[in-house]
Amino acid sequence: MSDSQWLPLESNPDVINKFVAKLGLKPTWQFTDVYGLDPDLLCIVPQPVCALLLLFPCSEKYHEYATTEVTRLEKEGQHLDSSVFFMKQTIGNACGTIGLLHAISNNKDSLDLDDGYFKTFIEKTASMTSAERGAYLEGDESISAAHEESANEGQSEVPSERDSVNLHFVALVQKNGHIYELDGRKPFPINHGPTTPESFLQNGAEVCKKFMARDPSELHFTIMALSQM
């Protein structure tokens, strides 16, 4: 992680949809709140859903689990589809924008993208490594300015760039029959098992439940779905 710091994004569909529209996502797909993970509440989420953005607290329990998980996967290996778009996070508090880039880039063939930042980013970074993509983002002043503008539009009090923020965004996407957790602070994507476009929301909800179960006393979990409207 470099010394670069951005303001954190708020997990707020109104703010996020305005942000992604500026970057080139047409409003046929939008982010919506997931109000709960029970079947009755998942049923009200507009479908199809092609990605989930999970915001969760980075507790000591989470860090311990994440370290153990990465060590285990480095030893045992996992199936990683070569078409999964993944990038490293080198900028503090950039996890919201990186989550959006993961969600959009891995669904570029399904989404309606205007000429704009998303399309340019995907094209320019297609052949880069995950580290090179992170460095490209860090050097791009246009996206940092757009991120800061959106960060200032939320309903919550905006912390300074140097404030310690204990919340983190990750993206969940479906790619060729598997569900992947994409977290730019980890060395690689995490395969969470089989899924289909039709069952992705339910399977993604089960992954989110595992995050919550590791910190049952924490309340600061929010989920947004990228849905076709």
mmCIF file of C-alpha atoms in Angstrom:
data_model
loop_
_atom_site.group_PDB
_atom_site.id
_atom_site.type_symbol
_atom_site.label_atom_id
_atom_site.label_comp_id
_atom_site.label_asym_id
_atom_site.label_seq_id
_atom_site.Cartn_x
_atom_site.Cartn_y
_atom_site.Cartn_z
ATOM 1 C CA MET A 1 0.000 0.000 0.000
ATOM 2 C CA SER A 2 1.364 3.401 -0.971
ATOM 3 C CA ASP A 3 1.015 6.650 0.987
ATOM 4 C CA SER A 4 -1.819 7.797 -1.303
ATOM 5 C CA GLN A 5 -5.141 8.260 0.473
ATOM 6 C CA TRP A 6 -8.633 8.945 -0.874
ATOM 7 C CA LEU A 7 -11.823 9.814 0.954
ATOM 8 C CA PRO A 8 -13.970 6.717 1.610
ATOM 9 C CA LEU A 9 -17.110 6.174 -0.456
ATOM 10 C CA GLU A 10 -20.436 5.715 1.293
ATOM 11 C CA SER A 11 -22.433 2.525 0.707
ATOM 12 C CA ASN A 12 -25.352 4.495 -0.704
ATOM 13 C CA PRO A 13 -26.992 3.492 -4.015
ATOM 14 C CA ASP A 14 -27.955 7.099 -4.880
ATOM 15 C CA VAL A 15 -24.332 8.242 -4.544
ATOM 16 C CA ILE A 16 -22.907 5.153 -6.261
ATOM 17 C CA ASN A 17 -25.327 5.284 -9.193
ATOM 18 C CA LYS A 18 -24.524 8.927 -9.816
ATOM 19 C CA PHE A 19 -20.810 8.077 -9.685
ATOM 20 C CA VAL A 20 -20.967 5.120 -12.088
ATOM 21 C CA ALA A 21 -23.174 7.072 -14.496
ATOM 22 C CA LYS A 22 -20.439 9.712 -14.747
ATOM 23 C CA LEU A 23 -17.972 6.934 -15.535
ATOM 24 C CA GLY A 24 -20.057 5.508 -18.349
ATOM 25 C CA LEU A 25 -22.560 2.954 -16.995
ATOM 26 C CA LYS A 26 -25.962 3.392 -18.622
ATOM 27 C CA PRO A 27 -28.945 3.372 -16.213
ATOM 28 C CA THR A 28 -30.251 0.032 -17.524
ATOM 29 C CA TRP A 29 -28.111 -1.407 -14.704
ATOM 30 C CA GLN A 30 -28.057 0.213 -11.264
ATOM 31 C CA PHE A 31 -26.959 -0.499 -7.715
ATOM 32 C CA THR A 32 -29.719 -1.194 -5.200
ATOM 33 C CA ASP A 33 -29.755 -1.930 -1.474
ATOM 34 C CA VAL A 34 -29.993 -5.521 -0.279
ATOM 35 C CA TYR A 35 -32.025 -5.122 2.906
ATOM 36 C CA GLY A 36 -31.475 -8.630 4.225
ATOM 37 C CA LEU A 37 -30.290 -12.093 3.295
ATOM 38 C CA ASP A 38 -33.452 -14.079 4.018
ATOM 39 C CA PRO A 39 -35.229 -15.442 0.931
ATOM 40 C CA ASP A 40 -38.191 -13.067 1.357
ATOM 41 C CA LEU A 41 -35.894 -10.029 1.285
ATOM 42 C CA LEU A 42 -33.737 -11.338 -1.562
ATOM 43 C CA CYS A 43 -36.908 -11.730 -3.628
ATOM 44 C CA ILE A 44 -37.433 -7.961 -3.711
ATOM 45 C CA VAL A 45 -33.975 -7.287 -5.205
ATOM 46 C CA PRO A 46 -34.382 -6.495 -8.940
ATOM 47 C CA GLN A 47 -33.011 -9.314 -11.073
ATOM 48 C CA PRO A 48 -30.855 -10.338 -12.805
ATOM 49 C CA VAL A 49 -27.984 -9.414 -10.476
ATOM 50 C CA CYS A 50 -24.447 -9.535 -11.860
ATOM 51 C CA ALA A 51 -22.406 -8.334 -8.856
ATOM 52 C CA LEU A 52 -22.613 -7.620 -5.141
ATOM 53 C CA LEU A 53 -20.693 -4.993 -3.190
ATOM 54 C CA LEU A 54 -20.212 -5.899 0.460
ATOM 55 C CA LEU A 55 -19.073 -3.300 3.003
ATOM 56 C CA PHE A 56 -17.877 -4.850 6.256
ATOM 57 C CA PRO A 57 -15.836 -3.999 9.368
ATOM 58 C CA CYS A 58 -12.148 -4.951 9.278
ATOM 59 C CA SER A 59 -11.905 -6.449 12.743
ATOM 60 C CA GLU A 60 -9.039 -8.412 14.229
ATOM 61 C CA LYS A 61 -11.082 -11.600 13.695
ATOM 62 C CA TYR A 62 -11.416 -10.795 10.006
ATOM 63 C CA HIS A 63 -7.713 -10.098 9.541
ATOM 64 C CA GLU A 64 -6.808 -13.355 11.286
ATOM 65 C CA TYR A 65 -9.198 -15.320 9.091
ATOM 66 C CA ALA A 66 -8.068 -13.601 5.863
ATOM 67 C CA THR A 67 -4.414 -14.355 6.623
ATOM 68 C CA THR A 68 -5.186 -18.012 7.323
ATOM 69 C CA GLU A 69 -7.339 -18.278 4.201
ATOM 70 C CA VAL A 70 -4.649 -16.862 1.896
ATOM 71 C CA THR A 71 -2.008 -19.142 3.426
ATOM 72 C CA ARG A 72 -4.237 -22.187 2.931
ATOM 73 C CA LEU A 73 -5.041 -21.330 -0.689
ATOM 74 C CA GLU A 74 -1.393 -20.652 -1.495
ATOM 75 C CA LYS A 75 -0.659 -24.169 -0.242
ATOM 76 C CA GLU A 76 -3.689 -26.044 -1.590
ATOM 77 C CA GLY A 77 -4.451 -24.018 -4.715
ATOM 78 C CA GLN A 78 -7.885 -23.173 -6.124
ATOM 79 C CA HIS A 79 -9.639 -22.900 -9.476
ATOM 80 C CA LEU A 80 -9.175 -19.388 -10.881
ATOM 81 C CA ASP A 81 -10.700 -18.622 -14.260
ATOM 82 C CA SER A 82 -8.205 -16.746 -16.422
ATOM 83 C CA SER A 83 -10.933 -14.350 -17.559
ATOM 84 C CA VAL A 84 -11.482 -12.909 -14.059
ATOM 85 C CA PHE A 85 -10.458 -9.248 -13.989
ATOM 86 C CA PHE A 86 -8.558 -8.507 -10.776
ATOM 87 C CA MET A 87 -6.538 -5.521 -9.577
ATOM 88 C CA LYS A 88 -4.507 -4.686 -6.481
ATOM 89 C CA GLN A 89 -5.375 -1.811 -4.145
ATOM 90 C CA THR A 90 -2.453 0.546 -3.592
ATOM 91 C CA ILE A 91 -4.466 3.595 -2.438
ATOM 92 C CA GLY A 92 -5.912 3.962 1.037
ATOM 93 C CA ASN A 93 -9.745 4.157 1.113
ATOM 94 C CA ALA A 94 -9.981 3.355 -2.620
ATOM 95 C CA CYS A 95 -11.744 0.046 -1.976
ATOM 96 C CA GLY A 96 -15.141 1.428 -3.022
ATOM 97 C CA THR A 97 -13.962 2.507 -6.456
ATOM 98 C CA ILE A 98 -11.911 -0.684 -6.864
ATOM 99 C CA GLY A 99 -15.001 -2.715 -5.964
ATOM 100 C CA LEU A 100 -16.928 -0.880 -8.662
ATOM 101 C CA LEU A 101 -14.155 -1.486 -11.198
ATOM 102 C CA HIS A 102 -14.166 -5.186 -10.315
ATOM 103 C CA ALA A 103 -17.964 -5.347 -10.669
ATOM 104 C CA ILE A 104 -18.074 -3.494 -13.980
ATOM 105 C CA SER A 105 -14.978 -4.988 -15.621
ATOM 106 C CA ASN A 106 -16.073 -8.568 -14.958
ATOM 107 C CA ASN A 107 -19.500 -7.912 -16.491
ATOM 108 C CA LYS A 108 -18.525 -5.682 -19.405
ATOM 109 C CA ASP A 109 -20.210 -7.960 -21.953
ATOM 110 C CA SER A 110 -23.573 -7.783 -20.147
ATOM 111 C CA LEU A 111 -23.629 -4.116 -19.160
ATOM 112 C CA ASP A 112 -24.436 -1.083 -21.296
ATOM 113 C CA LEU A 113 -21.333 1.106 -21.260
ATOM 114 C CA ASP A 114 -21.098 4.489 -22.927
ATOM 115 C CA ASP A 115 -17.772 5.832 -24.087
ATOM 116 C CA GLY A 116 -16.223 6.989 -20.841
ATOM 117 C CA TYR A 117 -13.923 6.061 -18.008
ATOM 118 C CA PHE A 118 -15.030 2.450 -17.506
ATOM 119 C CA LYS A 119 -14.635 1.538 -21.164
ATOM 120 C CA THR A 120 -11.262 3.289 -21.402
ATOM 121 C CA PHE A 121 -9.987 1.704 -18.183
ATOM 122 C CA ILE A 122 -10.986 -1.790 -19.280
ATOM 123 C CA GLU A 123 -9.360 -1.378 -22.678
ATOM 124 C CA LYS A 124 -6.118 0.134 -21.391
ATOM 125 C CA THR A 125 -5.618 -2.342 -18.551
ATOM 126 C CA ALA A 126 -6.798 -5.521 -20.303
ATOM 127 C CA SER A 127 -3.301 -6.957 -20.723
ATOM 128 C CA MET A 128 -1.884 -5.635 -17.424
ATOM 129 C CA THR A 129 -1.133 -7.613 -14.290
ATOM 130 C CA SER A 130 -3.150 -6.965 -11.143
ATOM 131 C CA ALA A 131 -0.294 -4.858 -9.732
ATOM 132 C CA GLU A 132 0.016 -2.840 -12.938
ATOM 133 C CA ARG A 133 -3.715 -2.101 -12.859
ATOM 134 C CA GLY A 134 -3.401 -0.828 -9.304
ATOM 135 C CA ALA A 135 -0.493 1.425 -10.287
ATOM 136 C CA TYR A 136 -2.444 2.701 -13.303
ATOM 137 C CA LEU A 137 -5.359 3.688 -11.072
ATOM 138 C CA GLU A 138 -3.059 5.424 -8.606
ATOM 139 C CA GLY A 139 -1.602 7.588 -11.355
ATOM 140 C CA ASP A 140 -4.965 8.548 -12.859
ATOM 141 C CA GLU A 141 -6.000 11.985 -11.604
ATOM 142 C CA SER A 142 -9.353 11.957 -13.420
ATOM 143 C CA ILE A 143 -10.739 9.024 -11.435
ATOM 144 C CA SER A 144 -9.372 10.327 -8.123
ATOM 145 C CA ALA A 145 -11.203 13.621 -8.696
ATOM 146 C CA ALA A 146 -14.453 11.817 -9.566
ATOM 147 C CA HIS A 147 -14.070 9.569 -6.514
ATOM 148 C CA GLU A 148 -13.554 12.544 -4.204
ATOM 149 C CA GLU A 149 -16.599 14.330 -5.595
ATOM 150 C CA SER A 150 -18.760 11.267 -4.950
ATOM 151 C CA ALA A 151 -17.270 10.726 -1.481
ATOM 152 C CA ASN A 152 -18.413 14.237 -0.546
ATOM 153 C CA GLU A 153 -21.995 13.587 -1.686
ATOM 154 C CA GLY A 154 -22.900 10.955 0.916
ATOM 155 C CA GLN A 155 -25.214 11.474 3.877
ATOM 156 C CA SER A 156 -22.594 10.523 6.467
ATOM 157 C CA GLU A 157 -20.025 12.928 7.835
ATOM 158 C CA VAL A 158 -16.994 12.775 5.564
ATOM 159 C CA PRO A 159 -13.760 11.872 7.375
ATOM 160 C CA SER A 160 -10.463 13.366 6.308
ATOM 161 C CA GLU A 161 -8.196 11.417 3.982
ATOM 162 C CA ARG A 162 -5.891 10.605 6.912
ATOM 163 C CA ASP A 163 -8.577 9.380 9.296
ATOM 164 C CA SER A 164 -8.478 5.675 10.085
ATOM 165 C CA VAL A 165 -11.452 3.980 8.396
ATOM 166 C CA ASN A 166 -12.247 0.498 9.647
ATOM 167 C CA LEU A 167 -14.681 -0.492 6.872
ATOM 168 C CA HIS A 168 -13.822 -2.187 3.598
ATOM 169 C CA PHE A 169 -15.577 -2.937 0.283
ATOM 170 C CA VAL A 170 -15.210 -6.185 -1.650
ATOM 171 C CA ALA A 171 -16.980 -7.260 -4.830
ATOM 172 C CA LEU A 172 -18.583 -10.631 -5.502
ATOM 173 C CA VAL A 173 -19.021 -11.627 -9.151
ATOM 174 C CA GLN A 174 -20.089 -14.666 -11.140
ATOM 175 C CA LYS A 175 -17.632 -15.820 -13.794
ATOM 176 C CA ASN A 176 -18.047 -18.969 -15.871
ATOM 177 C CA GLY A 177 -19.852 -20.955 -13.222
ATOM 178 C CA HIS A 178 -17.971 -19.812 -10.125
ATOM 179 C CA ILE A 179 -18.453 -17.018 -7.591
ATOM 180 C CA TYR A 180 -15.379 -14.922 -6.869
ATOM 181 C CA GLU A 181 -14.557 -12.551 -4.040
ATOM 182 C CA LEU A 182 -12.431 -9.683 -5.379
ATOM 183 C CA ASP A 183 -10.494 -7.789 -2.742
ATOM 184 C CA GLY A 184 -7.580 -5.659 -3.950
ATOM 185 C CA ARG A 185 -5.797 -6.038 -0.614
ATOM 186 C CA LYS A 186 -5.506 -9.808 -1.131
ATOM 187 C CA PRO A 187 -2.957 -11.342 -3.524
ATOM 188 C CA PHE A 188 -5.580 -13.058 -5.698
ATOM 189 C CA PRO A 189 -9.334 -13.617 -6.134
ATOM 190 C CA ILE A 190 -11.038 -16.076 -3.776
ATOM 191 C CA ASN A 191 -13.197 -18.773 -5.380
ATOM 192 C CA HIS A 192 -16.276 -19.404 -3.229
ATOM 193 C CA GLY A 193 -17.635 -22.306 -5.257
ATOM 194 C CA PRO A 194 -20.096 -22.986 -8.048
ATOM 195 C CA THR A 195 -22.899 -20.659 -9.069
ATOM 196 C CA THR A 196 -24.997 -19.709 -12.078
ATOM 197 C CA PRO A 197 -26.301 -16.363 -13.309
ATOM 198 C CA GLU A 198 -29.722 -17.387 -11.988
ATOM 199 C CA SER A 199 -28.536 -18.484 -8.526
ATOM 200 C CA PHE A 200 -25.802 -15.878 -8.097
ATOM 201 C CA LEU A 201 -27.771 -13.630 -5.710
ATOM 202 C CA GLN A 202 -28.632 -16.531 -3.403
ATOM 203 C CA ASN A 203 -25.092 -17.951 -3.541
ATOM 204 C CA GLY A 204 -23.602 -14.506 -2.970
ATOM 205 C CA ALA A 205 -25.868 -14.046 0.034
ATOM 206 C CA GLU A 206 -24.400 -17.222 1.547
ATOM 207 C CA VAL A 207 -20.882 -15.803 1.130
ATOM 208 C CA CYS A 208 -21.988 -12.574 2.837
ATOM 209 C CA LYS A 209 -23.458 -14.601 5.705
ATOM 210 C CA LYS A 210 -20.034 -16.156 6.301
ATOM 211 C CA PHE A 211 -18.488 -12.688 6.655
ATOM 212 C CA MET A 212 -21.181 -11.804 9.196
ATOM 213 C CA ALA A 213 -20.854 -15.063 11.104
ATOM 214 C CA ARG A 214 -17.173 -14.381 11.741
ATOM 215 C CA ASP A 215 -18.121 -11.147 13.563
ATOM 216 C CA PRO A 216 -21.592 -11.747 15.041
ATOM 217 C CA SER A 217 -21.352 -8.749 17.371
ATOM 218 C CA GLU A 218 -20.691 -6.324 14.496
ATOM 219 C CA LEU A 219 -23.574 -4.419 12.926
ATOM 220 C CA HIS A 220 -21.777 -2.446 10.232
ATOM 221 C CA PHE A 221 -22.484 -4.655 7.222
ATOM 222 C CA THR A 222 -24.169 -3.316 4.092
ATOM 223 C CA ILE A 223 -24.727 -4.935 0.709
ATOM 224 C CA MET A 224 -25.573 -3.453 -2.675
ATOM 225 C CA ALA A 225 -26.544 -5.434 -5.787
ATOM 226 C CA LEU A 226 -25.825 -4.411 -9.372
ATOM 227 C CA SER A 227 -29.192 -5.172 -10.958
ATOM 228 C CA GLN A 228 -30.772 -4.843 -14.364
ATOM 229 C CA MET A 229 -33.598 -2.349 -14.091
#
